[in-house]
PDB file of C-alpha atoms and ligand atoms in Angstrom:
ATOM      1  CA  MET A   1      29.620 -56.197 -12.636  1.00 95.00           C
ATOM      2  CA  ILE A   2      32.732 -54.584 -11.048  1.00 96.00           C
ATOM      3  CA  ARG A   3      35.946 -56.763 -10.363  1.00 96.00           C
ATOM      4  CA  ILE A   4      39.146 -55.737  -8.851  1.00 97.00           C
ATOM      5  CA  GLY A   5      41.498 -58.387 -10.314  1.00 96.00           C
ATOM      6  CA  ASP A   6      39.489 -61.632  -9.713  1.00 94.00           C
ATOM      7  CA  VAL A   7      37.425 -60.205  -6.815  1.00 97.00           C
ATOM      8  CA  LEU A   8      33.887 -59.339  -7.192  1.00 97.00           C
ATOM      9  CA  VAL A   9      33.008 -56.011  -5.506  1.00 98.00           C
ATOM     10  CA  SER A  10      30.339 -53.459  -5.267  1.00 98.00           C
ATOM     11  CA  GLU A  11      30.590 -49.717  -4.827  1.00 97.00           C
ATOM     12  CA  GLY A  12      28.787 -48.356  -1.777  1.00 94.00           C
ATOM     13  CA  GLU A  13      29.176 -47.297   1.802  1.00 93.00           C
ATOM     14  CA  GLY A  14      30.935 -50.129   3.572  1.00 93.00           C
ATOM     15  CA  ASN A  15      30.781 -51.729   7.077  1.00 93.00           C
ATOM     16  CA  VAL A  16      27.280 -53.111   6.459  1.00 95.00           C
ATOM     17  CA  TYR A  17      28.102 -56.647   7.953  1.00 94.00           C
ATOM     18  CA  GLY A  18      31.807 -56.490   8.433  1.00 94.00           C
ATOM     19  CA  GLU A  19      32.763 -57.098   4.871  1.00 96.00           C
ATOM     20  CA  ARG A  20      36.228 -56.610   3.629  1.00 97.00           C
ATOM     21  CA  MET A  21      37.113 -53.428   1.600  1.00 97.00           C
ATOM     22  CA  LEU A  22      39.351 -53.471  -1.454  1.00 97.00           C
ATOM     23  CA  GLY A  23      40.437 -50.321  -3.257  1.00 94.00           C
ATOM     24  CA  GLY A  24      37.634 -48.420  -1.621  1.00 95.00           C
ATOM     25  CA  ALA A  25      34.931 -51.025  -2.774  1.00 97.00           C
ATOM     26  CA  ARG A  26      33.100 -53.688  -0.835  1.00 98.00           C
ATOM     27  CA  VAL A  27      34.200 -57.269  -1.360  1.00 98.00           C
ATOM     28  CA  TRP A  28      31.225 -59.475  -2.331  1.00 98.00           C
ATOM     29  CA  ASP A  29      32.069 -62.875  -0.908  1.00 97.00           C
ATOM     30  CA  PRO A  30      30.622 -65.971  -2.864  1.00 97.00           C
ATOM     31  CA  PHE A  31      30.909 -67.967   0.554  1.00 97.00           C
ATOM     32  CA  ARG A  32      28.567 -65.478   2.212  1.00 96.00           C
ATOM     33  CA  SER A  33      26.298 -64.640  -0.650  1.00 97.00           C
ATOM     34  CA  LYS A  34      24.633 -67.127  -3.164  1.00 97.00           C
ATOM     35  CA  LEU A  35      24.179 -64.383  -5.784  1.00 97.00           C
ATOM     36  CA  ALA A  36      27.985 -63.694  -5.510  1.00 97.00           C
ATOM     37  CA  ALA A  37      28.510 -67.486  -5.884  1.00 97.00           C
ATOM     38  CA  LEU A  38      26.293 -67.585  -9.002  1.00 97.00           C
ATOM     39  CA  TYR A  39      28.651 -64.879 -10.419  1.00 96.00           C
ATOM     40  CA  TYR A  40      31.523 -67.086  -9.964  1.00 95.00           C
ATOM     41  CA  ALA A  41      30.101 -70.518 -10.691  1.00 94.00           C
ATOM     42  CA  GLY A  42      27.791 -69.614 -13.595  1.00 87.00           C
ATOM     43  CA  THR A  43      28.136 -67.697 -16.883  1.00 85.00           C
ATOM     44  CA  GLY A  44      27.822 -64.344 -15.116  1.00 78.00           C
ATOM     45  CA  ILE A  45      25.145 -62.190 -13.636  1.00 86.00           C
ATOM     46  CA  GLU A  46      24.529 -58.531 -14.771  1.00 92.00           C
ATOM     47  CA  LEU A  47      23.161 -56.053 -12.384  1.00 97.00           C
ATOM     48  CA  LEU A  48      22.681 -52.614 -14.045  1.00 97.00           C
ATOM     49  CA  PRO A  49      21.988 -49.113 -12.735  1.00 96.00           C
ATOM     50  CA  GLY A  50      18.414 -48.717 -13.918  1.00 96.00           C
ATOM     51  CA  MET A  51      17.242 -52.054 -12.694  1.00 98.00           C
ATOM     52  CA  ARG A  52      14.290 -52.613 -10.420  1.00 98.00           C
ATOM     53  CA  VAL A  53      14.597 -55.697  -8.151  1.00 98.00           C
ATOM     54  CA  LEU A  54      12.133 -57.656  -6.027  1.00 98.00           C
ATOM     55  CA  TYR A  55      14.237 -59.638  -3.540  1.00 98.00           C
ATOM     56  CA  LEU A  56      12.427 -62.399  -1.572  1.00 98.00           C
ATOM     57  CA  GLY A  57      14.085 -63.750   1.516  1.00 98.00           C
ATOM     58  CA  ALA A  58      16.167 -60.554   2.289  1.00 98.00           C
ATOM     59  CA  ALA A  59      17.301 -61.809   5.702  1.00 97.00           C
ATOM     60  CA  ASN A  60      19.549 -59.154   7.386  1.00 96.00           C
ATOM     61  CA  GLY A  61      20.324 -57.402   4.057  1.00 97.00           C
ATOM     62  CA  THR A  62      23.853 -58.749   3.465  1.00 97.00           C
ATOM     63  CA  THR A  63      23.269 -59.514  -0.208  1.00 98.00           C
ATOM     64  CA  VAL A  64      20.513 -56.900  -0.559  1.00 98.00           C
ATOM     65  CA  SER A  65      23.069 -54.230   0.232  1.00 98.00           C
ATOM     66  CA  HIS A  66      25.304 -55.333  -2.665  1.00 98.00           C
ATOM     67  CA  VAL A  67      22.340 -55.602  -5.123  1.00 98.00           C
ATOM     68  CA  ALA A  68      21.441 -52.036  -4.106  1.00 98.00           C
ATOM     69  CA  ASP A  69      24.935 -50.805  -4.782  1.00 98.00           C
ATOM     70  CA  TYR A  70      24.414 -51.789  -8.359  1.00 98.00           C
ATOM     71  CA  THR A  71      20.718 -51.179  -9.091  1.00 98.00           C
ATOM     72  CA  GLU A  72      17.949 -48.376  -8.915  1.00 98.00           C
ATOM     73  CA  VAL A  73      15.700 -49.968  -6.317  1.00 98.00           C
ATOM     74  CA  VAL A  74      15.411 -53.188  -4.306  1.00 98.00           C
ATOM     75  CA  TYR A  75      12.074 -54.153  -2.909  1.00 98.00           C
ATOM     76  CA  ALA A  76      13.264 -56.447  -0.090  1.00 98.00           C
ATOM     77  CA  VAL A  77      10.826 -58.940   1.465  1.00 98.00           C
ATOM     78  CA  GLU A  78      11.493 -60.691   4.704  1.00 98.00           C
ATOM     79  CA  PHE A  79       8.984 -62.289   7.140  1.00 97.00           C
ATOM     80  CA  ALA A  80      11.180 -62.919  10.330  1.00 98.00           C
ATOM     81  CA  PRO A  81      11.247 -60.055  12.819  1.00 97.00           C
ATOM     82  CA  ARG A  82      14.925 -60.568  13.905  1.00 97.00           C
ATOM     83  CA  PRO A  83      16.529 -60.195  10.514  1.00 97.00           C
ATOM     84  CA  MET A  84      14.084 -57.582   9.683  1.00 98.00           C
ATOM     85  CA  GLN A  85      15.649 -55.303  12.433  1.00 97.00           C
ATOM     86  CA  ASP A  86      18.993 -55.562  10.754  1.00 97.00           C
ATOM     87  CA  LEU A  87      17.492 -55.009   7.315  1.00 98.00           C
ATOM     88  CA  LEU A  88      15.902 -51.816   8.456  1.00 98.00           C
ATOM     89  CA  GLU A  89      19.217 -50.693   9.661  1.00 96.00           C
ATOM     90  CA  VAL A  90      20.798 -51.471   6.338  1.00 97.00           C
ATOM     91  CA  ALA A  91      17.856 -49.777   4.535  1.00 97.00           C
ATOM     92  CA  ARG A  92      18.225 -46.640   6.765  1.00 96.00           C
ATOM     93  CA  ARG A  93      21.693 -46.182   5.364  1.00 94.00           C
ATOM     94  CA  ARG A  94      20.830 -46.512   1.726  1.00 94.00           C
ATOM     95  CA  LYS A  95      18.260 -44.662  -0.310  1.00 94.00           C
ATOM     96  CA  ASN A  96      17.122 -47.388  -2.594  1.00 98.00           C
ATOM     97  CA  ILE A  97      16.179 -50.291  -0.316  1.00 98.00           C
ATOM     98  CA  VAL A  98      12.379 -50.717   0.269  1.00 98.00           C
ATOM     99  CA  PRO A  99      12.036 -53.173   3.296  1.00 98.00           C
ATOM    100  CA  LEU A 100       8.728 -55.077   3.257  1.00 98.00           C
ATOM    101  CA  MET A 101       7.873 -57.267   6.202  1.00 98.00           C
ATOM    102  CA  ALA A 102       5.669 -59.812   4.504  1.00 97.00           C
ATOM    103  CA  ASP A 103       5.228 -63.527   3.668  1.00 97.00           C
ATOM    104  CA  ALA A 104       6.596 -63.998   0.126  1.00 98.00           C
ATOM    105  CA  SER A 105       4.011 -66.744  -0.482  1.00 97.00           C
ATOM    106  CA  ARG A 106       1.318 -64.047  -0.193  1.00 97.00           C
ATOM    107  CA  PRO A 107       2.422 -61.534  -2.838  1.00 98.00           C
ATOM    108  CA  GLU A 108      -1.115 -59.962  -2.910  1.00 97.00           C
ATOM    109  CA  LEU A 109      -0.285 -58.433   0.466  1.00 95.00           C
ATOM    110  CA  TYR A 110       2.514 -56.272  -0.901  1.00 97.00           C
ATOM    111  CA  ALA A 111       1.278 -55.874  -4.470  1.00 97.00           C
ATOM    112  CA  PRO A 112       0.158 -52.271  -3.857  1.00 97.00           C
ATOM    113  CA  LEU A 113       3.656 -51.329  -2.806  1.00 97.00           C
ATOM    114  CA  VAL A 114       5.706 -52.926  -5.501  1.00 97.00           C
ATOM    115  CA  GLU A 115       6.064 -51.738  -9.194  1.00 96.00           C
ATOM    116  CA  ALA A 116       6.931 -54.057 -12.203  1.00 97.00           C
ATOM    117  CA  VAL A 117      10.544 -55.371 -11.820  1.00 98.00           C
ATOM    118  CA  ASP A 118      13.381 -56.278 -14.091  1.00 98.00           C
ATOM    119  CA  LEU A 119      14.767 -58.936 -11.753  1.00 98.00           C
ATOM    120  CA  LEU A 120      13.020 -61.176  -9.307  1.00 98.00           C
ATOM    121  CA  TYR A 121      15.478 -62.797  -6.973  1.00 98.00           C
ATOM    122  CA  GLN A 122      14.376 -65.458  -4.598  1.00 97.00           C
ATOM    123  CA  ASP A 123      16.285 -67.010  -1.653  1.00 96.00           C
ATOM    124  CA  VAL A 124      13.667 -68.146   0.828  1.00 95.00           C
ATOM    125  CA  ALA A 125      14.689 -71.864   1.465  1.00 84.00           C
ATOM    126  CA  GLN A 126      11.108 -73.156   1.739  1.00 87.00           C
ATOM    127  CA  PRO A 127       9.521 -76.453   0.587  1.00 88.00           C
ATOM    128  CA  ASP A 128       7.330 -74.676  -2.027  1.00 91.00           C
ATOM    129  CA  GLN A 129      10.090 -72.504  -3.441  1.00 92.00           C
ATOM    130  CA  ALA A 130       9.105 -72.931  -7.029  1.00 93.00           C
ATOM    131  CA  ALA A 131       5.452 -72.025  -6.277  1.00 95.00           C
ATOM    132  CA  ILE A 132       6.459 -68.901  -4.447  1.00 96.00           C
ATOM    133  CA  ALA A 133       8.647 -67.796  -7.307  1.00 97.00           C
ATOM    134  CA  ILE A 134       5.849 -68.507  -9.819  1.00 97.00           C
ATOM    135  CA  ARG A 135       3.319 -66.471  -7.745  1.00 97.00           C
ATOM    136  CA  ASN A 136       5.732 -63.532  -7.606  1.00 98.00           C
ATOM    137  CA  CYS A 137       6.382 -63.574 -11.370  1.00 97.00           C
ATOM    138  CA  THR A 138       3.260 -61.441 -11.572  1.00 97.00           C
ATOM    139  CA  PHE A 139       5.740 -58.407 -10.821  1.00 98.00           C
ATOM    140  CA  LEU A 140       8.262 -59.501 -13.389  1.00 97.00           C
ATOM    141  CA  ARG A 141       8.084 -57.526 -16.579  1.00 97.00           C
ATOM    142  CA  PRO A 142       8.093 -59.442 -19.825  1.00 96.00           C
ATOM    143  CA  GLY A 143      11.648 -60.189 -20.818  1.00 96.00           C
ATOM    144  CA  GLY A 144      12.595 -59.883 -17.022  1.00 97.00           C
ATOM    145  CA  GLN A 145      14.709 -62.327 -15.310  1.00 97.00           C
ATOM    146  CA  LEU A 146      14.002 -64.701 -12.271  1.00 97.00           C
ATOM    147  CA  ILE A 147      16.948 -66.041 -10.249  1.00 97.00           C
ATOM    148  CA  LEU A 148      15.817 -68.830  -7.944  1.00 97.00           C
ATOM    149  CA  MET A 149      18.245 -70.046  -5.256  1.00 96.00           C
ATOM    150  CA  LEU A 150      17.173 -73.580  -4.650  1.00 94.00           C
ATOM    151  CA  LYS A 151      18.078 -75.197  -1.318  1.00 87.00           C
ATOM    152  CA  THR A 152      17.162 -78.883  -2.198  1.00 83.00           C
ATOM    153  CA  ARG A 153      17.247 -80.036   1.440  1.00 80.00           C
ATOM    154  CA  SER A 154      14.433 -77.466   2.318  1.00 81.00           C
ATOM    155  CA  VAL A 155      12.274 -78.763  -0.535  1.00 80.00           C
ATOM    156  CA  ASP A 156      12.560 -82.503   0.322  1.00 80.00           C
ATOM    157  CA  VAL A 157      15.390 -83.889   2.440  1.00 84.00           C
ATOM    158  CA  ARG A 158      14.479 -87.492   1.501  1.00 84.00           C
ATOM    159  CA  LYS A 159      14.757 -86.956  -2.148  1.00 85.00           C
ATOM    160  CA  PRO A 160      18.168 -86.842  -3.974  1.00 86.00           C
ATOM    161  CA  PRO A 161      19.276 -83.214  -4.707  1.00 86.00           C
ATOM    162  CA  ALA A 162      19.278 -83.841  -8.438  1.00 88.00           C
ATOM    163  CA  GLU A 163      15.642 -85.031  -8.458  1.00 89.00           C
ATOM    164  CA  VAL A 164      14.478 -81.910  -6.614  1.00 89.00           C
ATOM    165  CA  PHE A 165      16.456 -79.807  -8.939  1.00 91.00           C
ATOM    166  CA  ARG A 166      14.739 -81.458 -11.918  1.00 93.00           C
ATOM    167  CA  GLU A 167      11.337 -81.132 -10.605  1.00 93.00           C
ATOM    168  CA  THR A 168      11.862 -77.525  -9.759  1.00 94.00           C
ATOM    169  CA  VAL A 169      13.071 -76.765 -13.332  1.00 95.00           C
ATOM    170  CA  ASP A 170      10.081 -78.682 -14.679  1.00 95.00           C
ATOM    171  CA  ALA A 171       7.665 -76.575 -12.624  1.00 96.00           C
ATOM    172  CA  LEU A 172       9.155 -73.316 -13.773  1.00 97.00           C
ATOM    173  CA  VAL A 173       8.899 -74.449 -17.426  1.00 97.00           C
ATOM    174  CA  ALA A 174       5.342 -75.542 -16.913  1.00 97.00           C
ATOM    175  CA  ALA A 175       4.691 -72.034 -15.622  1.00 96.00           C
ATOM    176  CA  GLY A 176       5.785 -70.552 -18.948  1.00 96.00           C
ATOM    177  CA  LEU A 177       9.312 -69.475 -17.898  1.00 97.00           C
ATOM    178  CA  ALA A 178      12.406 -70.088 -20.129  1.00 96.00           C
ATOM    179  CA  VAL A 179      15.285 -71.538 -18.208  1.00 96.00           C
ATOM    180  CA  GLN A 180      18.519 -69.825 -19.213  1.00 94.00           C
ATOM    181  CA  GLU A 181      20.979 -71.378 -16.955  1.00 94.00           C
ATOM    182  CA  SER A 182      21.033 -73.721 -14.007  1.00 94.00           C
ATOM    183  CA  VAL A 183      24.105 -74.365 -11.976  1.00 95.00           C
ATOM    184  CA  TRP A 184      25.102 -75.931  -8.671  1.00 94.00           C
ATOM    185  CA  LEU A 185      26.851 -73.412  -6.172  1.00 95.00           C
ATOM    186  CA  THR A 186      29.512 -75.760  -5.054  1.00 93.00           C
ATOM    187  CA  PRO A 187      32.109 -75.237  -3.666  1.00 95.00           C
ATOM    188  CA  TYR A 188      30.664 -72.138  -2.170  1.00 96.00           C
ATOM    189  CA  HIS A 189      27.181 -73.480  -0.933  1.00 94.00           C
ATOM    190  CA  GLN A 190      26.421 -77.214  -0.615  1.00 89.00           C
ATOM    191  CA  ASP A 191      23.002 -78.551  -1.893  1.00 86.00           C
ATOM    192  CA  HIS A 192      22.231 -75.252  -3.488  1.00 92.00           C
ATOM    193  CA  ALA A 193      21.464 -74.652  -7.094  1.00 94.00           C
ATOM    194  CA  ALA A 194      20.699 -71.414  -8.935  1.00 96.00           C
ATOM    195  CA  ILE A 195      18.070 -71.506 -11.682  1.00 96.00           C
ATOM    196  CA  VAL A 196      17.993 -68.503 -13.916  1.00 97.00           C
ATOM    197  CA  CYS A 197      14.938 -67.972 -16.054  1.00 96.00           C
ATOM    198  CA  THR A 198      13.448 -65.340 -18.335  1.00 96.00           C
ATOM    199  CA  LYS A 199       9.867 -64.450 -18.559  1.00 95.00           C
ATOM    200  CA  PRO A 200       9.062 -64.454 -22.213  1.00 92.00           C
ATOM    201  CA  ASP A 201       7.453 -61.444 -23.886  1.00 86.00           C
ATOM    202  CA  GLY A 202       3.744 -61.985 -24.021  1.00 68.00           C
ATOM    203  CA  GLY A 203       4.020 -64.999 -21.506  1.00 44.00           C
ATOM    204  CA  ASP A 204       1.338 -65.500 -19.016  1.00 47.00           C
ATOM    205  CA  SER A 205       3.664 -66.372 -16.054  1.00 49.00           C
TER     206      SER A 205
HETATM  207  N1  SAM B   1      19.233 -63.846   0.856  1.00 89.30           N
HETATM  208  C1  SAM B   1      19.874 -63.711   2.100  1.00 89.30           C
HETATM  209  C2  SAM B   1      21.195 -63.140   1.805  1.00 89.30           C
HETATM  210  O1  SAM B   1      21.949 -63.589   0.820  1.00 89.30           O
HETATM  211  O2  SAM B   1      21.785 -62.402   2.570  1.00 89.30           O
HETATM  212  C3  SAM B   1      19.793 -64.966   2.950  1.00 89.30           C
HETATM  213  C4  SAM B   1      18.379 -65.569   2.896  1.00 89.30           C
HETATM  214  S1  SAM B   1      18.149 -66.898   4.089  1.00 89.30           S
HETATM  215  C5  SAM B   1      18.755 -68.213   3.312  1.00 89.30           C
HETATM  216  C6  SAM B   1      16.401 -67.127   3.855  1.00 89.30           C
HETATM  217  C7  SAM B   1      15.594 -65.988   4.437  1.00 89.30           C
HETATM  218  O3  SAM B   1      14.218 -66.139   3.947  1.00 89.30           O
HETATM  219  C8  SAM B   1      15.418 -66.008   6.000  1.00 89.30           C
HETATM  220  O4  SAM B   1      15.696 -64.813   6.544  1.00 89.30           O
HETATM  221  C9  SAM B   1      13.909 -66.315   6.200  1.00 89.30           C
HETATM  222  O5  SAM B   1      13.329 -65.748   7.344  1.00 89.30           O
HETATM  223  C10 SAM B   1      13.193 -65.764   4.923  1.00 89.30           C
HETATM  224  N2  SAM B   1      12.044 -66.401   4.499  1.00 89.30           N
HETATM  225  C11 SAM B   1      11.740 -67.676   4.411  1.00 89.30           C
HETATM  226  N3  SAM B   1      10.473 -67.899   4.010  1.00 89.30           N
HETATM  227  C12 SAM B   1      10.080 -66.623   3.806  1.00 89.30           C
HETATM  228  C13 SAM B   1       8.701 -66.185   3.387  1.00 89.30           C
HETATM  229  N4  SAM B   1       7.668 -67.067   2.993  1.00 89.30           N
HETATM  230  N5  SAM B   1       8.545 -64.904   3.183  1.00 89.30           N
HETATM  231  C14 SAM B   1       9.514 -64.014   3.538  1.00 89.30           C
HETATM  232  N6  SAM B   1      10.634 -64.365   3.980  1.00 89.30           N
HETATM  233  C15 SAM B   1      10.959 -65.645   4.050  1.00 89.30           C
END
């Protein structure tokens, strides 16, 4: 990952969503992007030039654009028409974003368009977040990484966030994933946790 001083940046054409520029690079703000927040709050994420990424919950492409600055290709899934319009514009200005208008809970619909990926990133804020992630692990190569952004209030607003967090981790482990790191994203995002998992070699997830 590229830092200028203490500031996380990515190198690519700017002015995607009004982001600040620093030394010619795009500032990746942890208050605007949960993946950037994970970079600061966790033990460190690594995005590499050869990586293929499946990104669920692309919204208007804010975080997608930074991920695309670092990696080879980003398959960006979004089901809402309005953010999709913005995402299409972001994809038009980059060569390595494949926008897919689809429901992430039905991966069979986009399976013919997506290859095996090194990183599955999910930020869909749905009640069945763990199930959606597990279903999409079919695209994750053995040894690949899942990053699940868990919005606890979307799963069950009546349960304490810590309980939702525990149950989600349990579901991922039961699906055969190895949890590498789990971290709350405060102070950047309230009631959000990131769960980072690996798909074991030879695992059946
Ligand atoms: N990841 C984005 C970013 O950092 O710039 C923000 C994502 S926003 C919290 C969640 C997005 O997921 C919304 O745009 C929503 O429309 C989308 N979404 C929710 N459920 C979905 C589903 N089942 N399939 C595809 N997209 C979904």
